[in-house]
Every structure is written in structure tokens, then in C-alpha cells.
C-alpha positions as a Python dict, from the first residue, in 0.01 Angstrom:
ca = {
    (1, 'M'): (0, 0, 0),
    (2, 'I'): (-356, -112, 73),
    (3, 'Q'): (-602, 127, 238),
    (4, 'V'): (-955, 26, 339),
    (5, 'Q'): (-1159, 327, 445),
    (6, 'G'): (-1495, 284, 618),
    (7, 'V'): (-1599, -16, 406),
    (8, 'S'): (-1941, -172, 469),
    (9, 'K'): (-2125, -434, 263),
    (10, 'R'): (-2494, -514, 290),
    (11, 'Y'): (-2701, -786, 123),
    (12, 'G'): (-3056, -667, 176),
    (13, 'T'): (-3100, -651, 553),
    (14, 'V'): (-2784, -853, 622),
    (15, 'E'): (-2469, -651, 695),
    (16, 'A'): (-2169, -866, 598),
    (17, 'L'): (-1913, -593, 676),
    (18, 'S'): (-1950, -288, 896),
    (19, 'G'): (-1717, 14, 892),
    (20, 'I'): (-1390, -168, 814),
    (21, 'N'): (-1076, 47, 836),
    (22, 'L'): (-727, -92, 788),
    (23, 'T'): (-395, -3, 626),
    (24, 'V'): (-114, -230, 508),
    (25, 'A'): (214, -53, 430),
    (26, 'R'): (443, -145, 141),
    (27, 'G'): (664, -443, 224),
    (28, 'K'): (435, -567, 504),
    (29, 'V'): (233, -888, 534),
    (30, 'L'): (-112, -876, 696),
    (31, 'G'): (-289, -1189, 817),
    (32, 'L'): (-668, -1180, 815),
    (33, 'L'): (-818, -1409, 1079),
    (34, 'G'): (-1178, -1496, 1154),
    (35, 'Q'): (-1429, -1775, 1185),
    (36, 'N'): (-1629, -1897, 886),
    (37, 'G'): (-1878, -1626, 795),
    (38, 'A'): (-1675, -1349, 961),
    (39, 'G'): (-1651, -1157, 631),
    (40, 'K'): (-1294, -1237, 524),
    (41, 'T'): (-1369, -1342, 166),
    (42, 'T'): (-1618, -1057, 121),
    (43, 'L'): (-1352, -809, 229),
    (44, 'L'): (-1092, -960, -6),
    (45, 'N'): (-1343, -951, -294),
    (46, 'I'): (-1401, -581, -229),
    (47, 'I'): (-1026, -510, -207),
    (48, 'T'): (-971, -678, -545),
    (49, 'G'): (-1262, -494, -709),
    (50, 'Y'): (-1471, -808, -758),
    (51, 'L'): (-1745, -665, -534),
    (52, 'A'): (-1848, -303, -480),
    (53, 'P'): (-1883, -186, -120),
    (54, 'S'): (-2216, -50, -3),
    (55, 'Q'): (-2021, 227, 170),
    (56, 'G'): (-1658, 341, 191),
    (57, 'R'): (-1372, 280, -51),
    (58, 'V'): (-1049, 89, -110),
    (59, 'L'): (-720, 221, -247),
    (60, 'I'): (-456, -6, -402),
    (61, 'G'): (-135, 190, -447),
    (62, 'G'): (-349, 504, -442),
    (63, 'H'): (-599, 373, -702),
    (64, 'D'): (-965, 289, -637),
    (65, 'P'): (-1046, -50, -804),
    (66, 'L'): (-1394, 78, -897),
    (67, 'L'): (-1299, 425, -1027),
    (68, 'S'): (-959, 337, -1181),
    (69, 'P'): (-983, -40, -1241),
    (70, 'E'): (-697, -69, -1492),
    (71, 'A'): (-451, 123, -1272),
    (72, 'A'): (-554, -76, -963),
    (73, 'R'): (-524, -411, -1144),
    (74, 'R'): (-170, -331, -1255),
    (75, 'E'): (-79, -303, -886),
    (76, 'L'): (-264, -618, -779),
    (77, 'G'): (-220, -995, -799),
    (78, 'Y'): (-501, -1215, -665),
    (79, 'L'): (-515, -1581, -565),
    (80, 'P'): (-875, -1679, -484),
    (81, 'E'): (-951, -1976, -259),
    (82, 'H'): (-1016, -2191, -568),
    (83, 'P'): (-774, -2086, -847),
    (84, 'P'): (-948, -2051, -1187),
    (85, 'L'): (-735, -2291, -1392),
    (86, 'Y'): (-796, -2424, -1745),
    (87, 'D'): (-729, -2797, -1721),
    (88, 'E'): (-659, -2841, -2094),
    (89, 'M'): (-367, -2594, -2084),
    (90, 'T'): (-10, -2668, -1979),
    (91, 'V'): (143, -2468, -1695),
    (92, 'E'): (351, -2265, -1941),
    (93, 'E'): (55, -2196, -2172),
    (94, 'Y'): (-165, -2086, -1886),
    (95, 'L'): (93, -1849, -1739),
    (96, 'S'): (165, -1703, -2084),
    (97, 'F'): (-209, -1642, -2120),
    (98, 'A'): (-223, -1480, -1773),
    (99, 'A'): (78, -1260, -1854),
    (100, 'A'): (-88, -1141, -2175),
    (101, 'L'): (-402, -1051, -1979),
    (102, 'R'): (-181, -853, -1740),
    (103, 'L'): (-51, -655, -2043),
    (104, 'V'): (305, -784, -2029),
    (105, 'K'): (469, -690, -2360),
    (106, 'R'): (436, -976, -2609),
    (107, 'E'): (809, -1010, -2675),
    (108, 'G'): (879, -1018, -2301),
    (109, 'I'): (625, -1287, -2207),
    (110, 'P'): (848, -1598, -2253),
    (111, 'A'): (1125, -1463, -2026),
    (112, 'H'): (872, -1330, -1774),
    (113, 'V'): (694, -1667, -1755),
    (114, 'R'): (1021, -1860, -1719),
    (115, 'E'): (1123, -1636, -1430),
    (116, 'I'): (792, -1692, -1251),
    (117, 'I'): (803, -2069, -1314),
    (118, 'Q'): (1149, -2090, -1157),
    (119, 'K'): (1051, -1866, -866),
    (120, 'T'): (747, -2080, -781),
    (121, 'G'): (920, -2418, -822),
    (122, 'L'): (721, -2524, -1130),
    (123, 'W'): (1004, -2580, -1376),
    (124, 'E'): (968, -2959, -1392),
    (125, 'M'): (590, -2920, -1435),
    (126, 'R'): (595, -2649, -1703),
    (127, 'Q'): (479, -2884, -1982),
    (128, 'R'): (230, -3074, -1765),
    (129, 'L'): (-144, -3026, -1825),
    (130, 'L'): (-310, -2840, -1539),
    (131, 'G'): (-576, -3110, -1516),
    (132, 'H'): (-304, -3362, -1423),
    (133, 'L'): (-153, -3163, -1138),
    (134, 'S'): (-191, -3235, -767),
    (135, 'K'): (-367, -2992, -536),
    (136, 'G'): (-36, -2851, -413),
    (137, 'Y'): (95, -2780, -762),
    (138, 'R'): (-239, -2627, -864),
    (139, 'Q'): (-201, -2384, -573),
    (140, 'R'): (151, -2304, -693),
    (141, 'V'): (17, -2231, -1041),
    (142, 'G'): (-253, -2009, -890),
    (143, 'L'): (13, -1820, -700),
    (144, 'A'): (227, -1798, -1015),
    (145, 'Q'): (-58, -1637, -1212),
    (146, 'A'): (-98, -1381, -932),
    (147, 'L'): (267, -1285, -992),
    (148, 'C'): (220, -1221, -1363),
    (149, 'G'): (288, -857, -1439),
    (150, 'D'): (504, -826, -1124),
    (151, 'P'): (234, -661, -905),
    (152, 'A'): (332, -466, -593),
    (153, 'V'): (33, -605, -398),
    (154, 'L'): (-71, -970, -350),
    (155, 'V'): (-410, -1077, -211),
    (156, 'L'): (-426, -1445, -116),
    (157, 'D'): (-748, -1611, 3),
    (158, 'E'): (-657, -1911, 220),
    (159, 'P'): (-357, -2013, 5),
    (160, 'T'): (-285, -2334, 202),
    (161, 'V'): (-639, -2469, 242),
    (162, 'G'): (-669, -2839, 158),
    (163, 'L'): (-293, -2900, 132),
    (164, 'D'): (-94, -3170, 309),
    (165, 'P'): (174, -3069, 567),
    (166, 'K'): (459, -3082, 316),
    (167, 'Q'): (270, -2871, 63),
    (168, 'I'): (172, -2620, 335),
    (169, 'T'): (538, -2579, 433),
    (170, 'E'): (637, -2526, 70),
    (171, 'I'): (366, -2264, 6),
    (172, 'R'): (454, -2080, 328),
    (173, 'G'): (819, -2069, 225),
    (174, 'L'): (717, -1933, -112),
    (175, 'I'): (505, -1658, 45),
    (176, 'Q'): (797, -1561, 267),
    (177, 'K'): (1021, -1520, -38),
    (178, 'L'): (757, -1319, -225),
    (179, 'S'): (700, -1080, 66),
    (180, 'A'): (1030, -899, 3),
    (181, 'G'): (933, -556, -134),
    (182, 'R'): (564, -648, -175),
    (183, 'T'): (249, -576, 23),
    (184, 'I'): (65, -901, 99),
    (185, 'I'): (-272, -961, 262),
    (186, 'F'): (-400, -1313, 310),
    (187, 'S'): (-677, -1485, 500),
    (188, 'S'): (-621, -1799, 704),
    (189, 'H'): (-766, -2018, 976),
    (190, 'I'): (-421, -2131, 1087),
    (191, 'L'): (-286, -1922, 1375),
    (192, 'S'): (68, -2062, 1352),
    (193, 'E'): (75, -1964, 985),
    (194, 'V'): (-15, -1604, 1065),
    (195, 'R'): (237, -1592, 1351),
    (196, 'Q'): (511, -1721, 1121),
    (197, 'L'): (447, -1508, 812),
    (198, 'C'): (284, -1182, 918),
    (199, 'D'): (388, -839, 1039),
    (200, 'Q'): (31, -741, 1125),
    (201, 'V'): (-283, -930, 1225),
    (202, 'V'): (-647, -829, 1181),
    (203, 'I'): (-926, -1033, 1342),
    (204, 'L'): (-1274, -1008, 1189),
    (205, 'H'): (-1583, -1119, 1374),
    (206, 'G'): (-1942, -1053, 1272),
    (207, 'G'): (-1825, -829, 990),
    (208, 'Q'): (-1629, -599, 1223),
    (209, 'V'): (-1262, -553, 1305),
    (210, 'R'): (-1214, -682, 1660),
    (211, 'L'): (-834, -656, 1660),
    (212, 'D'): (-576, -477, 1446),
    (213, 'A'): (-225, -499, 1590),
    (214, 'P'): (139, -565, 1498),
    (215, 'I'): (235, -928, 1544),
    (216, 'A'): (546, -809, 1732),
    (217, 'N'): (317, -705, 2017),
    (218, 'M'): (229, -1070, 2068),
    (219, 'T'): (572, -1230, 2059),
    (220, 'G'): (757, -1106, 2365),
    (221, 'D'): (1085, -909, 2299),
    (222, 'G'): (1080, -732, 2636),
    (223, 'R'): (733, -588, 2585),
    (224, 'I'): (407, -680, 2753),
    (225, 'T'): (74, -609, 2588),
    (226, 'L'): (-245, -599, 2793),
    (227, 'M'): (-595, -627, 2651),
    (228, 'C'): (-833, -422, 2866),
    (229, 'T'): (-1207, -372, 2851),
    (230, 'L'): (-1312, -82, 3072),
    (231, 'Q'): (-1623, 120, 3147),
    (232, 'G'): (-1591, 492, 3092),
    (233, 'S'): (-1500, 760, 2840),
    (234, 'Q'): (-1271, 632, 2564),
    (235, 'K'): (-1096, 968, 2526),
    (236, 'R'): (-1034, 1000, 2902),
    (237, 'L'): (-915, 642, 2945),
    (238, 'I'): (-677, 648, 2649),
    (239, 'A'): (-528, 977, 2767),
    (240, 'G'): (-474, 831, 3116),
    (241, 'M'): (-321, 505, 2990),
    (242, 'S'): (-86, 693, 2754),
    (243, 'H'): (81, 864, 3051),
    (244, 'L'): (156, 548, 3249),
    (245, 'E'): (521, 458, 3302),
    (246, 'G'): (672, 251, 3020),
    (247, 'V'): (373, 275, 2787),
    (248, 'R'): (482, 250, 2424),
    (249, 'E'): (142, 235, 2254),
    (250, 'V'): (-229, 253, 2335),
    (251, 'R'): (-447, 112, 2058),
    (252, 'P'): (-829, 125, 2086),
    (253, 'Q'): (-999, -189, 1953),
    (254, 'G'): (-1366, -104, 1984),
    (255, 'N'): (-1612, 115, 2168),
    (256, 'A'): (-1933, -55, 2278),
    (257, 'L'): (-2232, 126, 2424),
    (258, 'D'): (-2084, 157, 2773),
    (259, 'S'): (-1731, 15, 2744),
    (260, 'V'): (-1406, 51, 2553),
    (261, 'T'): (-1152, -220, 2461),
    (262, 'M'): (-787, -131, 2408),
    (263, 'L'): (-443, -286, 2369),
    (264, 'I'): (-176, -126, 2590),
    (265, 'T'): (188, -211, 2516),
    (266, 'F'): (445, -160, 2794),
    (267, 'E'): (820, -177, 2757),
    (268, 'N'): (1055, -288, 3037),
    (269, 'V'): (780, -287, 3300),
    (270, 'A'): (762, -593, 3526),
    (271, 'L'): (402, -561, 3649),
    (272, 'P'): (199, -328, 3425),
    (273, 'E'): (-132, -461, 3561),
    (274, 'K'): (-61, -279, 3890),
    (275, 'Q'): (-39, 55, 3710),
    (276, 'V'): (-365, -13, 3520),
    (277, 'F'): (-550, -110, 3841),
    (278, 'T'): (-425, 202, 4020),
    (279, 'L'): (-525, 434, 3734),
    (280, 'C'): (-869, 278, 3690),
    (281, 'S'): (-932, 307, 4062),
    (282, 'A'): (-838, 677, 4054),
    (283, 'L'): (-1061, 738, 3749),
    (284, 'G'): (-1352, 535, 3886),
    (285, 'A'): (-1346, 317, 3573),
    (286, 'P'): (-1454, -47, 3636),
    (287, 'I'): (-1236, -314, 3472),
    (288, 'L'): (-1447, -569, 3282),
    (289, 'H'): (-1153, -765, 3141),
    (290, 'L'): (-775, -754, 3176),
    (291, 'S'): (-529, -1009, 3034),
    (292, 'R'): (-180, -1037, 2888),
    (293, 'V'): (-156, -1110, 2517),
    (294, 'E'): (215, -1072, 2449),
    (295, 'D'): (287, -1424, 2325),
    (296, 'D'): (-35, -1620, 2267),
    (297, 'L'): (-214, -1547, 1939),
    (298, 'E'): (-473, -1815, 2014),
    (299, 'Q'): (-566, -1639, 2338),
    (300, 'V'): (-586, -1305, 2156),
    (301, 'F'): (-810, -1455, 1888),
    (302, 'L'): (-1048, -1625, 2132),
    (303, 'Q'): (-1071, -1313, 2346),
    (304, 'A'): (-1133, -1088, 2046),
    (305, 'I'): (-1423, -1295, 1911),
    (306, 'S'): (-1580, -1339, 2255),
    (307, 'Q'): (-1613, -966, 2330),
}
């Protein structure tokens, strides 16, 4: 499990991240979306212990990477955007080296490396020098090193960036296989990739979480999710929305100076907008924005970053 609790990061007067809270349960895949400069890589660097937060903390399987680095690292495998490969090593040599760094028992390293090589489709390349590999195979090797030590958590920073369509499909398939029993968080610019692979989506914008919701809320299945921005008391509005007919979940997404944004998921309700209009009229709460987001991740993303 990954827990991010009130994490902020400042560089002088620049605040790269502000009050980030999120949780990824064991066996779930979280997709981290955002424009360039939104803070995705900074957040991943903090989660992996590469950077220290200015405020807040991270727990990896219950361990803080800064206070208990060895325990946290045993739980964690990390694929940065540009995998740190040694071009003069063969694939097998490099993975054996990575396994030793991950404290795999010496006598167990050969079998462990062979298993990872087969799992990541690198068997035919195992004796090839890393410097002679294509971009796609280098990404596979980077992913393979993240698996050394059999970590329960994988953090992947844009694992398909720069790949051709065939390589992207292969890496996506590999991530799907690896997600069984593992917690995975990865950043991406590709909405279809997140829709295909993830259980949960988080949208960062300006260093803040603008959306944190299950992907199932955006793919139909008899439910309708509305994104609403309303003027009024957050506590009063959430309480009112929670009592509407067919409401399954009310999830606040942000509270500006004079407005609150929330996702409201209805089940088996044909026209939920009518209920929301009626309630807001009764409460005297002006509606600033109201739209359906049940099956269009692109619409959700654009709306979230335009708030």
C-alpha cells in the first residue's frame, strides 16, 4: 500500500506540490495524470525517497522512505523516466547486479534473474550488451530491474514514453501481468493508457490534486457521475447531495475560496441532474458548473485542469 499524507514540496518561493493526499491499496493500479510541470515526477521522487518533502510524509507498506529507508526499499521497485543502464553490461549481468543490490541471496540470484528475464520477455536478449538494445528493450530491462527482489510496490515514471506503437502495446501488456497482487503507481500523458490499465486516476495540476476517483466511475456500468462546482458550504452541500435518491458516493475534489467541487455518483437514476438542480434551488446554492463524466476521461481531465 502507498499512502501520501499532506505532502508539499517547495524550492525557495516556488511550491511544486501543495498538500497532496492519496492512498493506493494493495493490488490496485493508480494512474497519475497531469500536464508537463504539474508535479508528477516530483511526487514520484518523493514517494521513492529520492527527494524529501518540505512537509508531510509517505508510507510504503507502512514504512517511511526517509525514516526507514531499507525497509521501504525492500517494498519498492522504481522505473524512472530514463532507466539508469550500464551499456557495457549484458542484460543478465545488469539484472544480477541489480538483484545483489536488492539483497537477494547470492545463491538465489541466477534463478531469480532467469525468472524475471522470462517474465519480461528478455530471454533472447539476455546475453546482449545493453548499449546495443533498442529503446523498447531498454525499457523492458528498466522494468526488469524494478522487479528485482520481488517488491510489493512498483513506481513507474512514464514507462511508455518514446516507444513505437508495438512497443507501447507490449509494455502495457507487461504492466497488466505485473499488476496481479502488486500495488502500482505510474505517471502518463496517455489517457487511453490510464483508462486501460488503472483502477484509480489522480489528476495533478499546479502541484495540487484536482481529481482522485475510481476509473469505474468514468466507464458507465449503469452509473452516472456528475462533476459539480457549487457556491456554498461544503459540509452542507455534501450532506444534502448524500441524501439524494440513488446516490452511491459523494467525493469532494476541492474547496476554493467561495466554491466547492465534487463528484457525485448515481446508480440506476435516469436524470440525476434534475435532483441536483432541485436541491441547489432549495439550498440557495448557485451552480457554477455541472457535467456528466461517466465515460469520457478526456473531458474529466480537461475540466479538472480548467477549474
